[in-house]
Tab-separated table of C-alpha atoms and ligand atoms in Angstrom:
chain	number	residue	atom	x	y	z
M	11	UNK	CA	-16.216	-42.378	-25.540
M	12	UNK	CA	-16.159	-39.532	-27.502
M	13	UNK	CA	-18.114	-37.457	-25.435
M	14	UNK	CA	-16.023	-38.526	-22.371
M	15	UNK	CA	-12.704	-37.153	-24.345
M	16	UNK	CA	-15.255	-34.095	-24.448
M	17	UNK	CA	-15.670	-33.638	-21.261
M	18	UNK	CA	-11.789	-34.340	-20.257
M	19	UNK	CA	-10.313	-31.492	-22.456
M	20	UNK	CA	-12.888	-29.035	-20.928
M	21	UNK	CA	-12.210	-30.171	-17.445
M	22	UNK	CA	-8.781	-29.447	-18.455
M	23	UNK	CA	-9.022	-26.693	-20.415
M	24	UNK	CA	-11.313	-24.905	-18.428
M	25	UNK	CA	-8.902	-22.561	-15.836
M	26	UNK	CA	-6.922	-21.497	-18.612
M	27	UNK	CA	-9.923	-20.264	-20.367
M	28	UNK	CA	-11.149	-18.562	-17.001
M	29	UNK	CA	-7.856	-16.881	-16.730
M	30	UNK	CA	-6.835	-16.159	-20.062
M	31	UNK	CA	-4.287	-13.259	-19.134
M	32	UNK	CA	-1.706	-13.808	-16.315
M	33	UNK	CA	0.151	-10.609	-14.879
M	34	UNK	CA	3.086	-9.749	-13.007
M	35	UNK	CA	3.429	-7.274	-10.217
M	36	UNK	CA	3.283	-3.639	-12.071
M	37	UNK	CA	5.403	-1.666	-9.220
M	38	UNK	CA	9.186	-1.934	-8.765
M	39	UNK	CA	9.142	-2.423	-5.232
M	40	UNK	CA	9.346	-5.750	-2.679
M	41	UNK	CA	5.386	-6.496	-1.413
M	42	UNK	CA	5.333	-6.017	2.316
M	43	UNK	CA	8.813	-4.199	2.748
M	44	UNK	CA	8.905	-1.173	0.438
M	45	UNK	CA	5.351	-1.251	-0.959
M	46	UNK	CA	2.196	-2.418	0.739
M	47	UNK	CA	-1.354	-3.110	-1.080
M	48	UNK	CA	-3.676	-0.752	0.905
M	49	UNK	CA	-6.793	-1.501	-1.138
M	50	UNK	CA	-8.305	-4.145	-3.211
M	51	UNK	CA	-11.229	-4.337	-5.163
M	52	UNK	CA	-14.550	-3.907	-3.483
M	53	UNK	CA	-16.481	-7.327	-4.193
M	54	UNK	CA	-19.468	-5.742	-2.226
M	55	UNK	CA	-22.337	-4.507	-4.477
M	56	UNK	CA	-23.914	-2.881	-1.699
M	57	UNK	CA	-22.455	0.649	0.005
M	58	UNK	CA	-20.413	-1.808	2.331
M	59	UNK	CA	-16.983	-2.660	1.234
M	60	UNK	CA	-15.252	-5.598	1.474
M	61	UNK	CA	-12.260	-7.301	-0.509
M	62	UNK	CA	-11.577	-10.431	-2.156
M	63	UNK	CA	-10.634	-12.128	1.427
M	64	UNK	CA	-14.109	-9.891	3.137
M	65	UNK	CA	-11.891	-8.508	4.713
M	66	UNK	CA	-11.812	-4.082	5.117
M	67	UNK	CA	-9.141	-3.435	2.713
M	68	UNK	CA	-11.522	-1.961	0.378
M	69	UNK	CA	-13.622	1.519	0.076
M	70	UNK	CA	-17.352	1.332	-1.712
M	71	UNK	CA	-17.002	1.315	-5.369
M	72	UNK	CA	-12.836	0.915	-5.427
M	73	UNK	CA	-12.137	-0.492	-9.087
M	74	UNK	CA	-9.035	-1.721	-8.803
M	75	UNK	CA	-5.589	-2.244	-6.489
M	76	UNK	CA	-3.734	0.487	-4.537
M	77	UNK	CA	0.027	-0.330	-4.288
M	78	UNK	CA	0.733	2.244	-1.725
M	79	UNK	CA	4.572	3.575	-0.880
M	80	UNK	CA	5.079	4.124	2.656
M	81	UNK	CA	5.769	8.291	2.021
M	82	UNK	CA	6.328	10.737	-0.343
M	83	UNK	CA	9.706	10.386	-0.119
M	84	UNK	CA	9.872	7.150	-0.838
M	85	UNK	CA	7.718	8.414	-4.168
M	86	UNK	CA	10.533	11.326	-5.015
M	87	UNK	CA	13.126	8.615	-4.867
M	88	UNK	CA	11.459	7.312	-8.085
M	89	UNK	CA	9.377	4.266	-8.306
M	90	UNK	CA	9.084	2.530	-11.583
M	91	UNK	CA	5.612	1.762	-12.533
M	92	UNK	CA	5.725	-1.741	-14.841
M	93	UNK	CA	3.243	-3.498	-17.449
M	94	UNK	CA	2.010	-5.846	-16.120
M	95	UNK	CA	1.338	-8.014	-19.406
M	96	UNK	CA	2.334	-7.387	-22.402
M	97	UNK	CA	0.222	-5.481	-25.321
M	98	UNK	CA	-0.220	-2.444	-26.812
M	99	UNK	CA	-0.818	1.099	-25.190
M	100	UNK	CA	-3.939	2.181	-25.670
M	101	UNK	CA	-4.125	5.452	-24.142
M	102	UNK	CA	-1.980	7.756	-22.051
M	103	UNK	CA	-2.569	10.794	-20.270
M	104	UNK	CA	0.333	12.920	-18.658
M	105	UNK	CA	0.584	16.992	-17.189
M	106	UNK	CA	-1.190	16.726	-14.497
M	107	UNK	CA	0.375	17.966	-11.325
M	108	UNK	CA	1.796	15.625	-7.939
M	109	UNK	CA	-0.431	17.652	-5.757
M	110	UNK	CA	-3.335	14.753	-4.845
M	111	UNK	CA	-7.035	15.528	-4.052
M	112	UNK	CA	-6.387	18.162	-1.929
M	113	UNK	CA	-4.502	20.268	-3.944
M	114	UNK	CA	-4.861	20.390	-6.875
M	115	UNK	CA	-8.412	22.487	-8.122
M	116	UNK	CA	-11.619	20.542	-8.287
M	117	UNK	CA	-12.193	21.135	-11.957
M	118	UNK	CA	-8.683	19.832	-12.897
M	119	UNK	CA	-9.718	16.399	-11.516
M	120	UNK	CA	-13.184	16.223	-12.805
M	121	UNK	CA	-12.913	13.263	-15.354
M	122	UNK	CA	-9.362	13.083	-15.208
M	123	UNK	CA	-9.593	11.324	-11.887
M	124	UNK	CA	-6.451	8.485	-13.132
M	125	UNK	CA	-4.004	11.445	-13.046
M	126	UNK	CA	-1.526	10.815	-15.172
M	127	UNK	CA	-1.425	7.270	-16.697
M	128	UNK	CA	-1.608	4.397	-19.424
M	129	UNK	CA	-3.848	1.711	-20.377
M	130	UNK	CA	-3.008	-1.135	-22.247
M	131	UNK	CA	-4.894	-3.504	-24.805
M	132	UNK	CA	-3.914	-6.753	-23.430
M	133	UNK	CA	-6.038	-8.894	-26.690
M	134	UNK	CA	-9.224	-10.725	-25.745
M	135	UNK	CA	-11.190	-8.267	-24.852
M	136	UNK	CA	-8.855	-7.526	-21.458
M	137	UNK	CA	-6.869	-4.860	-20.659
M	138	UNK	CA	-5.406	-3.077	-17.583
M	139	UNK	CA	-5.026	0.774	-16.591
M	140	UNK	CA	-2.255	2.477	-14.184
M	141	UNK	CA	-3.312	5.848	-12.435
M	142	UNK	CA	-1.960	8.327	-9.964
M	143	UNK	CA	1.780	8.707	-11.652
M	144	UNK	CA	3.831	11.412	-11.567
M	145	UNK	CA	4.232	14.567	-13.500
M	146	UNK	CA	6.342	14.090	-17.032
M	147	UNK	CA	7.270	10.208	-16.178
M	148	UNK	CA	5.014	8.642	-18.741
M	149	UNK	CA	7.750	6.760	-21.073
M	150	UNK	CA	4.943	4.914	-23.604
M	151	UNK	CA	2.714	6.343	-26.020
M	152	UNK	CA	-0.117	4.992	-27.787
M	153	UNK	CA	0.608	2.435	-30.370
M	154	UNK	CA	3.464	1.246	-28.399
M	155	UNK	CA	3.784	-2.171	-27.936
M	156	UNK	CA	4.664	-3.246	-24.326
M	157	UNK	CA	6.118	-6.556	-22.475
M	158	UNK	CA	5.280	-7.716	-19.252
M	159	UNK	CA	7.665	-5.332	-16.952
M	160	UNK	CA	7.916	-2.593	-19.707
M	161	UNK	CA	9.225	0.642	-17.552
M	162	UNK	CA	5.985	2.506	-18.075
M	163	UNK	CA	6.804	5.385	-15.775
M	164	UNK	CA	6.836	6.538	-12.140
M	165	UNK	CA	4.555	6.105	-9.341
M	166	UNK	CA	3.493	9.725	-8.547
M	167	UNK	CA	0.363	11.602	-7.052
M	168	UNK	CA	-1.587	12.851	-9.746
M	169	UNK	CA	-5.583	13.062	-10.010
M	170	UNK	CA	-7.673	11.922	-7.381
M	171	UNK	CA	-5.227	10.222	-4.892
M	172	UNK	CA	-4.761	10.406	-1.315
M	173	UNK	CA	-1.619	8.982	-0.784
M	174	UNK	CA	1.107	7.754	-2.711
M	175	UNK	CA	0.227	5.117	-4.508
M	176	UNK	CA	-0.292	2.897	-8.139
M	177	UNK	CA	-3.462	1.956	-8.624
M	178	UNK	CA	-4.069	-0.622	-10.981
M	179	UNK	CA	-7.541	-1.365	-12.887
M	180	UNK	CA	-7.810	-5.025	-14.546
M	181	UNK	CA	-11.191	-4.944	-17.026
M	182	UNK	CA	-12.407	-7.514	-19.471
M	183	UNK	CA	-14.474	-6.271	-22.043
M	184	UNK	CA	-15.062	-3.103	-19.998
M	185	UNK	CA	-15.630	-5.674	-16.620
M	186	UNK	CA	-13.823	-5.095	-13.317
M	187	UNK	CA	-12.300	-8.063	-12.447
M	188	UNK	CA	-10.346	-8.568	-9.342
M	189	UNK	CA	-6.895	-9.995	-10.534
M	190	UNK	CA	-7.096	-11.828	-6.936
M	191	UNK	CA	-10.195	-13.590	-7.264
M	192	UNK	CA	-11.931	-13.401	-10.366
M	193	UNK	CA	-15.225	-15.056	-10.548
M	194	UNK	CA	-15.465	-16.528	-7.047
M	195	UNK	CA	-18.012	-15.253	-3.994
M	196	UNK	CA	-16.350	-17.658	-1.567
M	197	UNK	CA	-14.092	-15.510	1.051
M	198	UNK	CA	-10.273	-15.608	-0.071
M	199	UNK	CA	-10.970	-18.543	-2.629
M	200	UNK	CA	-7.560	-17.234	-4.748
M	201	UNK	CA	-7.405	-20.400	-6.635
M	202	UNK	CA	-8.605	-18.368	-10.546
M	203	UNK	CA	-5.744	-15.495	-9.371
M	204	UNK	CA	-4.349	-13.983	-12.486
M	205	UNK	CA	-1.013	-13.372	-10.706
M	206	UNK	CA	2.054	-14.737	-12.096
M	207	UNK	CA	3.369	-15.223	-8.894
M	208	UNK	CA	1.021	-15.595	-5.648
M	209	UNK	CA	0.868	-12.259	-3.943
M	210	UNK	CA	0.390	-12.996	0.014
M	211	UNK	CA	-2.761	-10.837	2.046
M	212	UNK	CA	-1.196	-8.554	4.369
M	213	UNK	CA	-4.931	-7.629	6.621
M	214	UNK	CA	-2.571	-4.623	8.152
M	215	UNK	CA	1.254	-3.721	8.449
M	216	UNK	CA	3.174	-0.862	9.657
M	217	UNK	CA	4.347	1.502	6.882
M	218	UNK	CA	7.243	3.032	8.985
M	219	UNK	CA	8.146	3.710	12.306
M	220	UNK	CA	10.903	5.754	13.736
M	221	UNK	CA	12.199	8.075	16.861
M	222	UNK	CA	11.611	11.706	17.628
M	223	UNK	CA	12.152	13.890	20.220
M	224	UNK	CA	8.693	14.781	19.837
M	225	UNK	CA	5.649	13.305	18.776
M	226	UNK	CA	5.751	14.309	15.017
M	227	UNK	CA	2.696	15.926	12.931
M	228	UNK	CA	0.885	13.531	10.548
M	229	UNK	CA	2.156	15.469	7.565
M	230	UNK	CA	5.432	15.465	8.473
M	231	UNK	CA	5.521	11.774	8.617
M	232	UNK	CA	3.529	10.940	5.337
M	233	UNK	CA	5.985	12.968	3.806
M	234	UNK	CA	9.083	10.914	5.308
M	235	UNK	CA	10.914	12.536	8.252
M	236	UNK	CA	14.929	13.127	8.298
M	237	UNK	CA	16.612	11.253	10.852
M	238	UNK	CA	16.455	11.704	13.902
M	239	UNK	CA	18.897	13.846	16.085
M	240	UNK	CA	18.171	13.347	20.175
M	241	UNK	CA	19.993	14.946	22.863
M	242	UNK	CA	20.063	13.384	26.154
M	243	UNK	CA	17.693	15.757	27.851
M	244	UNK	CA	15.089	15.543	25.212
M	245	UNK	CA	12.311	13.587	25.129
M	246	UNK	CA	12.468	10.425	23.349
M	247	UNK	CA	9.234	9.486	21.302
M	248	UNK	CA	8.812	6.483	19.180
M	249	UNK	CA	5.839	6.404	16.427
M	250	UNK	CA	4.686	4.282	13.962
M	251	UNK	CA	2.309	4.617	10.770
M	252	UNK	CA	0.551	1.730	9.728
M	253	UNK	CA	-2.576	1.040	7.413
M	254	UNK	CA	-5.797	-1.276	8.067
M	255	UNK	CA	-6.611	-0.450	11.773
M	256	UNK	CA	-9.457	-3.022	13.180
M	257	UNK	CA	-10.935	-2.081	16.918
M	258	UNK	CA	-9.496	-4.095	19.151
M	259	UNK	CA	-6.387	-4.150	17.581
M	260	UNK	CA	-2.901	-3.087	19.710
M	261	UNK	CA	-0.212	-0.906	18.540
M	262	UNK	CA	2.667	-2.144	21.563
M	263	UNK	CA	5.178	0.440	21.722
M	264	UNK	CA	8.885	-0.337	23.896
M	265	UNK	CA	11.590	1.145	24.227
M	266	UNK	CA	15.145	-0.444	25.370
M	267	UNK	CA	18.730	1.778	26.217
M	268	UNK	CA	21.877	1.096	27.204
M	269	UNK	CA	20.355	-0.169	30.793
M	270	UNK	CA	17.096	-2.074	29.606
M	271	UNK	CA	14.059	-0.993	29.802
M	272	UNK	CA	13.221	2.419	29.547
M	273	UNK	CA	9.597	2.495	28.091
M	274	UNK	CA	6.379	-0.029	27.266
M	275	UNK	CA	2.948	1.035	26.213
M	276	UNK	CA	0.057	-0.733	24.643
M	277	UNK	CA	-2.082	1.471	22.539
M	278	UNK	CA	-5.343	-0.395	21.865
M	279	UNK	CA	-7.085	1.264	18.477
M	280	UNK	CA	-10.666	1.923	18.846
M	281	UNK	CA	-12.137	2.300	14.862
M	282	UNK	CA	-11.551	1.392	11.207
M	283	UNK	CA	-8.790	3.425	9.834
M	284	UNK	CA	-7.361	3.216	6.053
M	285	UNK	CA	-4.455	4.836	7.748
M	286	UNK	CA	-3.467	6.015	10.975
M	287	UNK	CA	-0.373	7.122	13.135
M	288	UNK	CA	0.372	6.753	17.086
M	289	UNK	CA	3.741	7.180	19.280
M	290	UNK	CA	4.425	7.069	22.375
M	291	UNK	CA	7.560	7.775	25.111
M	292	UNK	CA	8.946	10.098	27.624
M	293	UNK	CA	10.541	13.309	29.057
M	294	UNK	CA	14.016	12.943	30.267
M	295	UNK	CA	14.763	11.624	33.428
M	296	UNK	CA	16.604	14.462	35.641
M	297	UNK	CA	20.072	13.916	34.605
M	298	UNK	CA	18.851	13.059	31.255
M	299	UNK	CA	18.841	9.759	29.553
M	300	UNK	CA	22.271	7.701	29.699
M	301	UNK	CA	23.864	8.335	26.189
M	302	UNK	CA	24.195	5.343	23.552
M	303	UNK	CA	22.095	3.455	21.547
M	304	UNK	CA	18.475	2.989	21.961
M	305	UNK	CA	16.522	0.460	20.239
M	306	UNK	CA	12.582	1.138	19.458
M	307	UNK	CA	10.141	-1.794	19.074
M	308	UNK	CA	6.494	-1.882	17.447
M	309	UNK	CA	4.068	-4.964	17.341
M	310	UNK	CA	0.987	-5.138	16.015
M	311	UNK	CA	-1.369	-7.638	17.151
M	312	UNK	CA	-5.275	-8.571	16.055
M	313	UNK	CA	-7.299	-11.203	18.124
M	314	UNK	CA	-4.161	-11.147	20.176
M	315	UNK	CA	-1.886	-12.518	17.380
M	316	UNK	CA	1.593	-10.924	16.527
M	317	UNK	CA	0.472	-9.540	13.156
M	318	UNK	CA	3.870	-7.553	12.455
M	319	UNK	CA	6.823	-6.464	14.570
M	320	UNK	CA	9.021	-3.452	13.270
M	321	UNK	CA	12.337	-2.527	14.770
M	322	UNK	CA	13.966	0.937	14.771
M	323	UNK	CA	17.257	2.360	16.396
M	324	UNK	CA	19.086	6.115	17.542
M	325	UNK	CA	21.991	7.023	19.279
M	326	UNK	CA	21.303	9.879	21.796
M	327	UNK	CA	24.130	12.126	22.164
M	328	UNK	CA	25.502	14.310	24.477
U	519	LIG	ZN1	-7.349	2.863	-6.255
């Protein structure tokens, strides 16, 4: 009997003990609408990559989460980077510049590859580290103590960082663990998540779409282009920039004015990409386009499922 009561309290005991930590979402932002996670954890020990789901959302050797913004300025606006427990701040690092990998010198990111950021001593042996944020936004200092959503500061570009983006490390006694799937090997098996809150997979999404009267360069719209202004001769181009490109999958483009119809076009991608832009449209008709409001549609579909469906709209003027 007694070993039976043994057993019970284990049984019961046991996913606490597994979890021991539970954390909230360390990004001000809405999941899916504002912010997207463009890579997880790689779970593959090999030089594949694969996240928690084996899915692609991953690179070889990626130690943590990448809560990407859409564009950088989305990351001027002023993002507030959270705890995501609470504890005390272990370490922070700050004066490092928003320039990313490719700008700012080599020997400025060797060993500083966080940028500027914070970890924090969560207790029992866990704790968690935020990279990549911006220039003079660090708010803590070590010693601090922290709650779970503590402003900690700003998500910014600093160290070695492609795009906008937090990235969050989760260690336990100097572990990785994947805060979506610790100590599993079964594809997607969330069950041990240490999320507060269940944080839905999003396998790709569109980051932004918009109009143009020309088909914009990728700089200009990872920065975050003004709005559009379109005369009625121009051409009209609609584009979108998503993340998490499969081949196969179709980037639908179509276009509707004052009259209907005015453009369709099915783009179907042909590689892996972490990121990627297309557009699509056309010139003026002779006369130019009838004046009013047009609306601009973008779906996204893998195995021939709707995976997401943007909507975007412009008044072309005289
Ligand atoms: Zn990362």
């Amino acid at each position: 009997m007694k070993h039976l009561i043994a057993l019970a309290i284990t049984a019961g005991a046991s996913p606490l003990l597994a979890q021991d930590i539970s954390l909230q979402l360390p990004i001000d932002c809405t999941l899916g609408k504002t912010c997207f996670i463009q890579q997880f954890t790689d779970r593959d020990p090999s030089d594949a990559s694969a996240d928690f789901t084996c899915g692609s959302l991953s690179y070889d050797g990626h130690k943590g989460t990448d809560f990407a913004l859409p564009t950088h300025q989305d990351r001027r606006a002023g993002v507030a980077v959270l705890a995501a427990a609470g504890g005390t701040v272990r370490g922070v690092r700050d004066g490092m510049p928003d320039l990313g990998l490719d700008d700012t010198p080599s020997e400025d990111i060797e060993g500083r590859d966080c940028g500027n950021g914070v970890v924090i001593d969560h207790g029992n042996g866990w704790e968690t580290q935020y990279c990549h944020m911006a220039l003079g936004t660090v708010s803590v200092k070590t010693g601090d103590t922290v709650t779970a959503g503590t402003p900690l500061g700003q998500v910014g570009f600093s160290g070695r960082t492609q795009f906008p983006h937090l990235h969050l490390s989760v260690r336990q006694n100097g572990e990785v663990v994947d805060p979506f799937a610790p100590d599993t090997t079964t594809c997607g098996d969330s069950s041990l998540s240490l999320w507060a809150e269940p944080i839905s997979y999003q396998p790709t999404a569109l980051y932004t779409l918009g109009f143009s009267d020309a088909v914009p360069a990728y700089d200009a719209i990872k920065e975050g282009l003004p709005e559009p202004d379109i005369a009625r001769t121009d051409p009209v181009v609609l584009w979108g920039y998503a993340f998490g490109s499969q081949p196969g999958d179709v980037m639908a483009f179509s276009i509707t004015g004052p009259y209907g119809e005015v453009f369709d076009q099915e783009v179907t991608l042909d590689k892996q990409q972490a990121q990627y832009f297309r557009a699509g449209g056309r010139k003026a008709p002779n006369g130019g386009w009838p004046t009013g409001r047009y609306t601009g549609q973008i779906t996204l579909f893998r195995d021939g499922k709707v995976i997401d469906k943007r909507v975007t709209q412009v008044e072309i003027h005289r």
